[in-house]
mmCIF file of C-alpha atoms in Angstrom:
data_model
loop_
_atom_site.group_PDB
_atom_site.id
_atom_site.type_symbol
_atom_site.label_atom_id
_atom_site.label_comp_id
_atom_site.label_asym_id
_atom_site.label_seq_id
_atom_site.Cartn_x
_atom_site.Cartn_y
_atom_site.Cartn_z
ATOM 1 C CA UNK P 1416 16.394 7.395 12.156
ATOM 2 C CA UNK P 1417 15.119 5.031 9.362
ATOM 3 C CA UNK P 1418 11.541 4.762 11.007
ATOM 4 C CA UNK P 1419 10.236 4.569 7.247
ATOM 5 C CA UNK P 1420 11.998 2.346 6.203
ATOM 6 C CA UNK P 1421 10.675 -0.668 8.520
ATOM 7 C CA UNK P 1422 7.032 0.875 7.950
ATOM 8 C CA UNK P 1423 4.705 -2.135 6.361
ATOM 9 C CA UNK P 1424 0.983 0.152 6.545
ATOM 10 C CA UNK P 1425 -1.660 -0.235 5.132
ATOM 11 C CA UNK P 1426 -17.328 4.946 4.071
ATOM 12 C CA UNK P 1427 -14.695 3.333 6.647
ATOM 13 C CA UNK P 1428 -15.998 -0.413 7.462
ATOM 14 C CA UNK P 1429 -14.680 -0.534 11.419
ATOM 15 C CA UNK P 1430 -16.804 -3.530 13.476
ATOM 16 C CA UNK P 1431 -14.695 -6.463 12.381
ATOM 17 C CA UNK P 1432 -11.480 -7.711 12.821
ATOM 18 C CA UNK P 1433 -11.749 -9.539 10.021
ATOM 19 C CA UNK P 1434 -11.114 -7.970 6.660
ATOM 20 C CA UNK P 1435 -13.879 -6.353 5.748
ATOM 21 C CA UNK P 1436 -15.082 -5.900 2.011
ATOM 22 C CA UNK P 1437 -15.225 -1.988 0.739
ATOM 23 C CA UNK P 1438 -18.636 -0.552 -0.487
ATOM 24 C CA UNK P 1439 -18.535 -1.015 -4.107
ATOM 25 C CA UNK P 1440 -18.916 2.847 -4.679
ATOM 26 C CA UNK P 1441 -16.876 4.176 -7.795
ATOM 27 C CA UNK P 1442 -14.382 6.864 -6.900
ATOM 28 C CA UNK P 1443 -15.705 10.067 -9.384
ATOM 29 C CA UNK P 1444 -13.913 10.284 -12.479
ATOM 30 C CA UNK P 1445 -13.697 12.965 -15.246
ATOM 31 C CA UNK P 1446 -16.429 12.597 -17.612
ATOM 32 C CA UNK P 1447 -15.153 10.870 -21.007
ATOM 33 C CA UNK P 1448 -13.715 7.464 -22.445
ATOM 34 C CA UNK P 1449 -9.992 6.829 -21.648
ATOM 35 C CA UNK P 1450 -7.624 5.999 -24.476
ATOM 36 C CA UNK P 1451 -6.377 2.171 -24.475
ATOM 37 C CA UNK P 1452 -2.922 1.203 -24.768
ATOM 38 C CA UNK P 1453 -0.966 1.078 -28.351
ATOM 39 C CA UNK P 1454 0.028 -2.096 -29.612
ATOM 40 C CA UNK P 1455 3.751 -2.313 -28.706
ATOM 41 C CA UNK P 1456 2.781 0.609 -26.225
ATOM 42 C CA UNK P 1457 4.276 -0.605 -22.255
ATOM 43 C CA UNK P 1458 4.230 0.356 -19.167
ATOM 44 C CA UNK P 1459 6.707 -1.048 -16.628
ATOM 45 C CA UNK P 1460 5.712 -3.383 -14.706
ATOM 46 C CA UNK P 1461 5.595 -2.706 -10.700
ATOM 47 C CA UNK P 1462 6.442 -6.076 -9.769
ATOM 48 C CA UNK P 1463 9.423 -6.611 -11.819
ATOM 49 C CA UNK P 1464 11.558 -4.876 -9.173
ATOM 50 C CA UNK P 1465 13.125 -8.300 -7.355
ATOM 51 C CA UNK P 1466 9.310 -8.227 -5.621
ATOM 52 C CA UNK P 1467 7.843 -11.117 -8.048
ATOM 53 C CA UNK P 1468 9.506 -14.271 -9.281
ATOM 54 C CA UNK P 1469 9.453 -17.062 -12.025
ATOM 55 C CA UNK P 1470 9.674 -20.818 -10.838
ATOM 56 C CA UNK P 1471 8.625 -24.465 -11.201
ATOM 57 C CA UNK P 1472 5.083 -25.563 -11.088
ATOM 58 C CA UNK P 1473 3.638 -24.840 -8.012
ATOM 59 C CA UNK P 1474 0.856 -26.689 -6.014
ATOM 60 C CA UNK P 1475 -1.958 -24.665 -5.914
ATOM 61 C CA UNK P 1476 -5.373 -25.547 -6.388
ATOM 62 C CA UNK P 1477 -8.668 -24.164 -7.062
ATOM 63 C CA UNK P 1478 -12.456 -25.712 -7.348
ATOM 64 C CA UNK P 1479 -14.288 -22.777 -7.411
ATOM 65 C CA UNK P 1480 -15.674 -20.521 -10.283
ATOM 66 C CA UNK P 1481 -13.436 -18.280 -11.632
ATOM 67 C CA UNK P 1482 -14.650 -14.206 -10.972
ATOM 68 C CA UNK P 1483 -15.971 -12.546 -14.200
ATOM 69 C CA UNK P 1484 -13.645 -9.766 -14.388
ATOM 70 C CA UNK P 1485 -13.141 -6.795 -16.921
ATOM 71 C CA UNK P 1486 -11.168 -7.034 -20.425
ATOM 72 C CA UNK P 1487 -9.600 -3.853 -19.607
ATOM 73 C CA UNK P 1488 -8.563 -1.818 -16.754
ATOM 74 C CA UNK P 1489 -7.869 1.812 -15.503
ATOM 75 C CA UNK P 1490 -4.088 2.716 -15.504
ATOM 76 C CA UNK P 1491 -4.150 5.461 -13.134
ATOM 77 C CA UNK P 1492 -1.047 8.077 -12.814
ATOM 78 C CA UNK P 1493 0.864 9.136 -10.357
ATOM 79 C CA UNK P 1494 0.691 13.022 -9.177
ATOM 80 C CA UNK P 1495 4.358 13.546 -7.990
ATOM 81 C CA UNK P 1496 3.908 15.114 -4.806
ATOM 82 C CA UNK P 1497 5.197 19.013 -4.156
ATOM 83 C CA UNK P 1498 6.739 18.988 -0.861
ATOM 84 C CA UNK P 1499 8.110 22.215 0.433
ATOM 85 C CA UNK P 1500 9.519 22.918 4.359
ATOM 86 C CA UNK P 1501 5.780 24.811 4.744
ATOM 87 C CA UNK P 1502 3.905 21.677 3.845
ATOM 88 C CA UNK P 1503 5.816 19.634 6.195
ATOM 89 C CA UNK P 1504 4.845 21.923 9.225
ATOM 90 C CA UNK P 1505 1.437 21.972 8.294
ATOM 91 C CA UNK P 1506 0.988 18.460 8.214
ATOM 92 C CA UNK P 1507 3.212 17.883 11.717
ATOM 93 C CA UNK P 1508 1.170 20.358 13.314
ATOM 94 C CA UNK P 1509 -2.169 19.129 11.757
ATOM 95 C CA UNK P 1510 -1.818 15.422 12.867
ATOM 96 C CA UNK P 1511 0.468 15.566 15.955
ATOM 97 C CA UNK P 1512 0.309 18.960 16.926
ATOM 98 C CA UNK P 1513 3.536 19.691 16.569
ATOM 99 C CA UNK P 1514 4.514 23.392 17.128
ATOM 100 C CA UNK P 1515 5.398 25.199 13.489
ATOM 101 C CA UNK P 1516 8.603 26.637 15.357
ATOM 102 C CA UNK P 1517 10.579 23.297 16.404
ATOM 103 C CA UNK P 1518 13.899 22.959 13.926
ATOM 104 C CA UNK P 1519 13.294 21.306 10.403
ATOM 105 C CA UNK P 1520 15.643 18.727 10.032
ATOM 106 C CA UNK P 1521 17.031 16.816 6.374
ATOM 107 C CA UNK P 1522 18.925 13.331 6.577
ATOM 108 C CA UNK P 1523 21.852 13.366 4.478
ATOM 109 C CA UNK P 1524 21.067 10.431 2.285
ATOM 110 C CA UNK P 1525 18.003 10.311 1.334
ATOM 111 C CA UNK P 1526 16.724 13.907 2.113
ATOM 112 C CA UNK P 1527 14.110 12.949 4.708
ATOM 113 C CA UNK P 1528 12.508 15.258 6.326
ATOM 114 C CA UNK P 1529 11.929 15.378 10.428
ATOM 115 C CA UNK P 1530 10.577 17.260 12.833
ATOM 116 C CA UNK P 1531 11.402 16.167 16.546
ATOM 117 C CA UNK P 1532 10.242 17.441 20.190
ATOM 118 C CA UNK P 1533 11.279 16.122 23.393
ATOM 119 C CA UNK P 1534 7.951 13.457 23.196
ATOM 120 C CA UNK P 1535 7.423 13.175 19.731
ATOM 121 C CA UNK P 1536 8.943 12.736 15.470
ATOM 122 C CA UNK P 1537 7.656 13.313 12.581
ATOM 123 C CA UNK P 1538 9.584 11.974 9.432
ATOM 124 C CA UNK P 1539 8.655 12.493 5.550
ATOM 125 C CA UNK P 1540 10.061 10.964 2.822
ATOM 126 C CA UNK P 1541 9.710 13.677 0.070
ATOM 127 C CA UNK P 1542 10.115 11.127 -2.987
ATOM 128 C CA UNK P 1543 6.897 9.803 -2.043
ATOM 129 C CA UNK P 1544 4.845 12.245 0.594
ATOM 130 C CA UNK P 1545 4.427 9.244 2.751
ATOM 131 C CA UNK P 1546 5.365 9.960 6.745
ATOM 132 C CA UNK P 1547 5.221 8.578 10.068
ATOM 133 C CA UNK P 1548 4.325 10.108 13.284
ATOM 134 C CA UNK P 1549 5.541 8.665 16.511
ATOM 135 C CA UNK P 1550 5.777 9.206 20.336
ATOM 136 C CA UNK P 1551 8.957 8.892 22.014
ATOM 137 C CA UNK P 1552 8.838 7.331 25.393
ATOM 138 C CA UNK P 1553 11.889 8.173 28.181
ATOM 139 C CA UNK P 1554 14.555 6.725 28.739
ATOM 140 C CA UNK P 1555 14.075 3.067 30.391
ATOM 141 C CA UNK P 1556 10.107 3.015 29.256
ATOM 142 C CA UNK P 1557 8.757 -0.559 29.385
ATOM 143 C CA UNK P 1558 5.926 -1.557 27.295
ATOM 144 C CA UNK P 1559 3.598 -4.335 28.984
ATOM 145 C CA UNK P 1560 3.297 -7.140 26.318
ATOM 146 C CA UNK P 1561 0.511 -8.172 27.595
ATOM 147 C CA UNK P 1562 -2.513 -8.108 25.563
ATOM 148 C CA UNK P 1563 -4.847 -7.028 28.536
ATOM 149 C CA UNK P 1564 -3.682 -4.557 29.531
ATOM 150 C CA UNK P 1565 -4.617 -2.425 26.102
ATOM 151 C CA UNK P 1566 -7.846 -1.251 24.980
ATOM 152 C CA UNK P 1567 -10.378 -4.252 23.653
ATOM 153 C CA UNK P 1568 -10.108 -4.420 20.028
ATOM 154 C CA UNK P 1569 -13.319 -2.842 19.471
ATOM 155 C CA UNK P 1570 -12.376 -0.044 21.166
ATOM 156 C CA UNK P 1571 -8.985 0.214 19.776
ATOM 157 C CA UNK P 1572 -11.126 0.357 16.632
ATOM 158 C CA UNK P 1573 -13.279 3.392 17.396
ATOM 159 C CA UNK P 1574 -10.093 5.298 18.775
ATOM 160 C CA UNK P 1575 -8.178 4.897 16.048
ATOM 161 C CA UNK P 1576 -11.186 6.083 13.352
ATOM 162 C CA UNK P 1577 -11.820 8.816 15.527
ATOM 163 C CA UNK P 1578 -8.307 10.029 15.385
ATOM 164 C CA UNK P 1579 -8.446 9.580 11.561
ATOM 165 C CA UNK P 1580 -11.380 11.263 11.028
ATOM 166 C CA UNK P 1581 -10.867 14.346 13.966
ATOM 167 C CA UNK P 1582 -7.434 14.828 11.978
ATOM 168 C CA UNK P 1583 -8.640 14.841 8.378
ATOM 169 C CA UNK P 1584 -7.151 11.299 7.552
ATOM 170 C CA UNK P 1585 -10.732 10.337 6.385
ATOM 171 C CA UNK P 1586 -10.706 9.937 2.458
ATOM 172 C CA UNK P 1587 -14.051 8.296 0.302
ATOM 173 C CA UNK P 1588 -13.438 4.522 0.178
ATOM 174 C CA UNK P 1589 -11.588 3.924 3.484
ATOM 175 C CA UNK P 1590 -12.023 0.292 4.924
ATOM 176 C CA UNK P 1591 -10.878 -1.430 8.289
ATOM 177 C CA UNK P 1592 -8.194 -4.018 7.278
ATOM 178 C CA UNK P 1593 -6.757 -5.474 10.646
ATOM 179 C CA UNK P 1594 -5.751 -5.441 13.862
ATOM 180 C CA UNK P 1595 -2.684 -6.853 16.024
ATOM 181 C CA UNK P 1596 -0.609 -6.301 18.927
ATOM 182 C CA UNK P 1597 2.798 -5.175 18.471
ATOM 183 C CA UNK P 1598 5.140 -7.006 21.472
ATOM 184 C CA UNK P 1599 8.395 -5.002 20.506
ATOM 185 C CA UNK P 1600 6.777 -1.461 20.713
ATOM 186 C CA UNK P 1601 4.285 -2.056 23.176
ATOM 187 C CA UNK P 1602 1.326 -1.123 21.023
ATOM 188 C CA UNK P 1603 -2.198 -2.090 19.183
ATOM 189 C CA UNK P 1604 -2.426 -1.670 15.628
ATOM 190 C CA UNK P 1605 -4.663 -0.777 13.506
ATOM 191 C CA UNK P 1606 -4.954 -0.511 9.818
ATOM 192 C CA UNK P 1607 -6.997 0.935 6.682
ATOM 193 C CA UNK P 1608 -6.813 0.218 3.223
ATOM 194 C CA UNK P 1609 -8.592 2.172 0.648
ATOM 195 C CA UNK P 1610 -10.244 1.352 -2.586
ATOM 196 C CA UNK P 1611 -9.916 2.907 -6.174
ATOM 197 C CA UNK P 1612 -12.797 3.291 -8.179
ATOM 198 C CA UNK P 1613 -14.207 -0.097 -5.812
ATOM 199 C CA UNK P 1614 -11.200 -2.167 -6.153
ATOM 200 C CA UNK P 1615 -9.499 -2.615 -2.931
ATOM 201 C CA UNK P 1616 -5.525 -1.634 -3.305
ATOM 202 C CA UNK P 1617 -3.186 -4.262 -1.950
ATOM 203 C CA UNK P 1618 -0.093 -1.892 -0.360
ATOM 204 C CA UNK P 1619 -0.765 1.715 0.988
ATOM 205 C CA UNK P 1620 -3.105 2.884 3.469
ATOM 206 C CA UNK P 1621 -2.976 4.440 7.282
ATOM 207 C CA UNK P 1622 -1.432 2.701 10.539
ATOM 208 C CA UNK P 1623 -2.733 3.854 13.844
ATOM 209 C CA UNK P 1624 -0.692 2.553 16.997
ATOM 210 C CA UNK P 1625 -2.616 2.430 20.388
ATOM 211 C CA UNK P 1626 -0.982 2.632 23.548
ATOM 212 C CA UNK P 1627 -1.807 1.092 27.117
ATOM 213 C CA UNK P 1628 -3.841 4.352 28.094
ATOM 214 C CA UNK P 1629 -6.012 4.222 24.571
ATOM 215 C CA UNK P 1630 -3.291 7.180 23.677
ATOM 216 C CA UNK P 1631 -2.153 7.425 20.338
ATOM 217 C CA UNK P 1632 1.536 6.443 20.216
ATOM 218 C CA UNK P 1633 1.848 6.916 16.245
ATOM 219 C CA UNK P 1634 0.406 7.144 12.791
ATOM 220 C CA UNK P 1635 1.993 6.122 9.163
ATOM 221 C CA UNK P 1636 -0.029 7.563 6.095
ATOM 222 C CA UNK P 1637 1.221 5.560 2.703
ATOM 223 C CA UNK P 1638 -0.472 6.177 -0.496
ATOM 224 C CA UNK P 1639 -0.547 8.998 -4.093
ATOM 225 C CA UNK P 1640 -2.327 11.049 -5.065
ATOM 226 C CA UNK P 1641 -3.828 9.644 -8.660
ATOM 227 C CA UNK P 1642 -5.559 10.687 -11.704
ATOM 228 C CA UNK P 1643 -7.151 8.482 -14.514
ATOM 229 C CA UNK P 1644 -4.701 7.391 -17.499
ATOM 230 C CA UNK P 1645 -5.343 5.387 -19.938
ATOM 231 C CA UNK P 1646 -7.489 1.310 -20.146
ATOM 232 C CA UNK P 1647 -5.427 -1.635 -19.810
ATOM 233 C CA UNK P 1648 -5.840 -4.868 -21.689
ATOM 234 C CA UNK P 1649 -5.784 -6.997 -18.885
ATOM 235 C CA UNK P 1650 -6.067 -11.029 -18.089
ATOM 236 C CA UNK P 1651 -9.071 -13.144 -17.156
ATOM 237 C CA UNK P 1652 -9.102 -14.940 -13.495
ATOM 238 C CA UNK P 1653 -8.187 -17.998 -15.215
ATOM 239 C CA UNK P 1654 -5.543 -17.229 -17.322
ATOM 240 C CA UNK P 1655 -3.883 -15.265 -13.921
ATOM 241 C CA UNK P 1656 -4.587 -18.572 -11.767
ATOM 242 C CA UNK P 1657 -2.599 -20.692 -14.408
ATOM 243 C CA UNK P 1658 0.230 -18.285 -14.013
ATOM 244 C CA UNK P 1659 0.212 -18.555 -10.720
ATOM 245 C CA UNK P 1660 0.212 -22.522 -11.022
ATOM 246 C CA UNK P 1661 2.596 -23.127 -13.550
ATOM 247 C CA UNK P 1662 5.602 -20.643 -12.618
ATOM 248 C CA UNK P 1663 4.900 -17.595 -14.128
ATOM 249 C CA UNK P 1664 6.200 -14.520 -12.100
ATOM 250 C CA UNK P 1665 4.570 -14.283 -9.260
ATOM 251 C CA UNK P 1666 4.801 -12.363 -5.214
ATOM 252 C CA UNK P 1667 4.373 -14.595 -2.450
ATOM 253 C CA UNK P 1668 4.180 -14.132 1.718
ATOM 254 C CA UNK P 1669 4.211 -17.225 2.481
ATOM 255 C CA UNK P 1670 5.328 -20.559 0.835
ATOM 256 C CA UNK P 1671 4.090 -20.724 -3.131
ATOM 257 C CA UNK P 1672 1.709 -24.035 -2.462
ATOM 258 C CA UNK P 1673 -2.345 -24.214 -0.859
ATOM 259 C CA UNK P 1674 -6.017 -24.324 -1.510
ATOM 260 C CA UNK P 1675 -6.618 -21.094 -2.946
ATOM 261 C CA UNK P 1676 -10.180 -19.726 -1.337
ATOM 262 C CA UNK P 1677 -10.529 -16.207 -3.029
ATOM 263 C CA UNK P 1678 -9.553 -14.333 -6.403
ATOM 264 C CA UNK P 1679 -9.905 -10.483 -6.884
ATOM 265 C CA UNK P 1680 -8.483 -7.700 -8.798
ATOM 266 C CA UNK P 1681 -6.567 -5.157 -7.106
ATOM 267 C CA UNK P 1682 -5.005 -1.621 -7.452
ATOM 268 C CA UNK P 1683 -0.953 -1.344 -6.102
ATOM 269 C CA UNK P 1684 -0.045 1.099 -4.249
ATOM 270 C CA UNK P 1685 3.880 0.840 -4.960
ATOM 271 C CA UNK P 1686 6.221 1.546 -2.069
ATOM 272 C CA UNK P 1687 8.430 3.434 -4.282
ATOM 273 C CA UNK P 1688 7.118 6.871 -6.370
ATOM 274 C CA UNK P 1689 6.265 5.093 -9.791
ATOM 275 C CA UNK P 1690 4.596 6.319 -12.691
ATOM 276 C CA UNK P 1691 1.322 4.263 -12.432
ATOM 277 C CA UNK P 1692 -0.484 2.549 -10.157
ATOM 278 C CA UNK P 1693 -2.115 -0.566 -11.676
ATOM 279 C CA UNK P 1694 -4.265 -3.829 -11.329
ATOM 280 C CA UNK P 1695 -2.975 -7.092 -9.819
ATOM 281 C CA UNK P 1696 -5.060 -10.404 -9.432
ATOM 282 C CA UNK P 1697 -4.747 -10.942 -5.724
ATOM 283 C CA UNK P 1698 -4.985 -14.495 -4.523
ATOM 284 C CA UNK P 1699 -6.262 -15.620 -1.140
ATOM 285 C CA UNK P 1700 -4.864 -19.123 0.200
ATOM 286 C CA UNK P 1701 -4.298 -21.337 2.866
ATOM 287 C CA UNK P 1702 -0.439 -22.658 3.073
ATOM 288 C CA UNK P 1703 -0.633 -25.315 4.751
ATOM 289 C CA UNK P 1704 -2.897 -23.878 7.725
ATOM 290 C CA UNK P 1705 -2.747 -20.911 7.648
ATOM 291 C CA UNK P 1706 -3.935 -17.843 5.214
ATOM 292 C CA UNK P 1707 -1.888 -16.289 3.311
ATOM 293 C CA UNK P 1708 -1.992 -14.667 -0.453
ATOM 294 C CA UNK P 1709 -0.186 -13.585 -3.420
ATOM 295 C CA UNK P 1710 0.175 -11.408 -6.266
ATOM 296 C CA UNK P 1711 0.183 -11.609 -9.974
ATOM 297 C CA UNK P 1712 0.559 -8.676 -12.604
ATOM 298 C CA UNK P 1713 -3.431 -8.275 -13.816
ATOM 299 C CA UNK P 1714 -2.243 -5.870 -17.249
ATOM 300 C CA UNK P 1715 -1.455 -9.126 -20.214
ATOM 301 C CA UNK P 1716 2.622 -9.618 -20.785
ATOM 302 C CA UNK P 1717 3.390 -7.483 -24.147
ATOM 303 C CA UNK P 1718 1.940 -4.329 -22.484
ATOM 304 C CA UNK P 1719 4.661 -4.331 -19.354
ATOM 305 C CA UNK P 1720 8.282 -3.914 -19.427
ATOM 306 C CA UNK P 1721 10.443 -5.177 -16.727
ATOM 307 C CA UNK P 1722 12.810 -2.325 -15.029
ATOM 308 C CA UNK P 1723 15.780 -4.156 -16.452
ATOM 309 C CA UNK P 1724 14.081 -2.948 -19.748
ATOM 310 C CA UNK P 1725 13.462 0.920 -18.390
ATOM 311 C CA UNK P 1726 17.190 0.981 -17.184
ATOM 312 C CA UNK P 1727 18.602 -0.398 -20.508
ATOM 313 C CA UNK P 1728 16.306 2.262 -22.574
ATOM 314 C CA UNK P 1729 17.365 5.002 -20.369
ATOM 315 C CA UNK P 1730 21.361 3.884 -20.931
ATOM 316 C CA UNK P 1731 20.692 3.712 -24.668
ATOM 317 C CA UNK P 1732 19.215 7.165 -24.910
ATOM 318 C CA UNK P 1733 22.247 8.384 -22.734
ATOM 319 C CA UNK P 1734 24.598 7.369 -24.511
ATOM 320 C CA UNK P 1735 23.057 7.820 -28.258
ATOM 321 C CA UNK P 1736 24.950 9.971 -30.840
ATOM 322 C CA UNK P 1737 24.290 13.624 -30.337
ATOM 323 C CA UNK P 1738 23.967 13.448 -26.326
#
């Protein structure tokens, strides 16, 4: 099947097809101060999994002011999720209306869960709660790659906030992120982020495909459930930017050298279940002419451990006297 594993998804803002900036409305927390991290007290780092890298200098520049940001941060945790065979019918039926009685299926390797009809599949990773919904054309179906014969933007817009909203998709802090045509599956689509306590998050959100007909061929959800942790010591904009600059580690799309236009803090939303979900500085840039963006850990150096570190601990304590 492996449908997940090529997924790359992402008030709701939906009249642009440009990203759009979230309201600036605080998610509700519990009442209280957080605890800040110990001295010597780390957290592993999210990017330290192969996703960022250390280099040369790099050619980037930068003429604007740099962002007052924060001196410390919200660490939010992870809620593992509790998936059961029951939860997984409830949510096919919910958002594709798929009949409680058709066969629950697991994948031998990594446990996934799916749900198939003659038309349509549902598939959940239970590590993570994260699933896809798609519709399965017949054999021979040809998808028109041409852009007009799909639904106008706008309108692919409006159907595919309808759908999230009709089928209890809708959470507080939703924004439109983009929109684009998909060739290979014959498709529009269109994707959400969502913000966390008014930071956008940079991974995670819902994908929406439109078909020909305005019909919806398929939906992804990807992001946790979270809770408040504990504050972060975290980097100015500056000290981030020369990071970026000089060769500290550092996530790229596209190549490591441009004008960069924009600097914000974001939340990750980690592909894989982690403990925490925390702030990155997310840059904006164009490279050479075109815009594209990277990623740099937000929480300062001696509070993050790499997952060479975590593996090394957990070896240690394995194979300490007394195991």
């Amino acid at each position: 099947m492996g449908v997940l594993a090529i997924l790359c998804v992402v008030g709701i803002v939906f009249f642009s097809s440009r990203e759009q900036e979230p309201e600036q409305i605080p998610v509700p927390e519990p009442e209280g101060s957080y605890p800040v991290l110990e001295p010597g007290e780390k957290i592993v780092d999210a990017l330290s999994d192969g996703l960022a890298f250390a280099g040369s200098k790099r050619d980037f520049k930068y003429n604007g002011a740099f962002p007052t940001t924060p001196s410390k941060m919200l660490i939010y945790k992870i809620v593992p999720p509790n998936i059961t065979d029951d939860y997984v019918r409830d949510l096919a039926e919910k958002y594709f209306d798929i009949p409680r009685e058709t066969p629950l299926r697991r994948s031998p390797a990594l446990g996934l869960y799916w749900l198939r009809t003659s038309t349509r599949l549902f598939e959940l990773d239970p590590r993570t709660g994260f699933f896809n919904i798609v519709t399965l054309e017949g054999k021979g179906a040809r998808y028109s790659k041409n852009r007009q014969d799909y639904p106008s933007d706008e309108e692919c817009k409006k159907i595919a906030s309808e759908f999230i909203k009709s089928r209890g998709l809708f959470e507080e802090g939703m924004y439109f992120r983009r929109i684009f045509s998909k060739p290979s599956s014959g498709g529009i689509s269109v994707r959400f982020g969502l913000t966390i306590n008014g930071y956008k998050t940079w991974e995670g959100g819902i994908s929406v495909e439109i078909g020909q007909n305005g019909e919806i061929m398929g939906a992804s959800k990807r992001w946790y459930e979270v809770v408040p942790w504990k504050m972060a010591p975290i980097k100015t904009a500056e000290q981030a930017f020369k990071e970026l600059k000089n060769g500290g580690r550092a996530f790229f799309v596209d190549h490591p050298r441009g004008r960069v236009n924009e600097i914000t803090l974001r939340y990750y939303q980690t592909h894989k279940l982690e403990d925490y979900v925390q702030p990155v500085y997310y840059f904006k840039y164009t490279s050479p002419d075109r815009e594209s963006y990277s990623v740099v850990p937000a929480i300062k150096e001696e509070y993050l451990k790499s997952y060479e570190e975590k593996r090394k601990e957990i070896e240690e304590k394995e194979n300490s006297p007394g195991k």
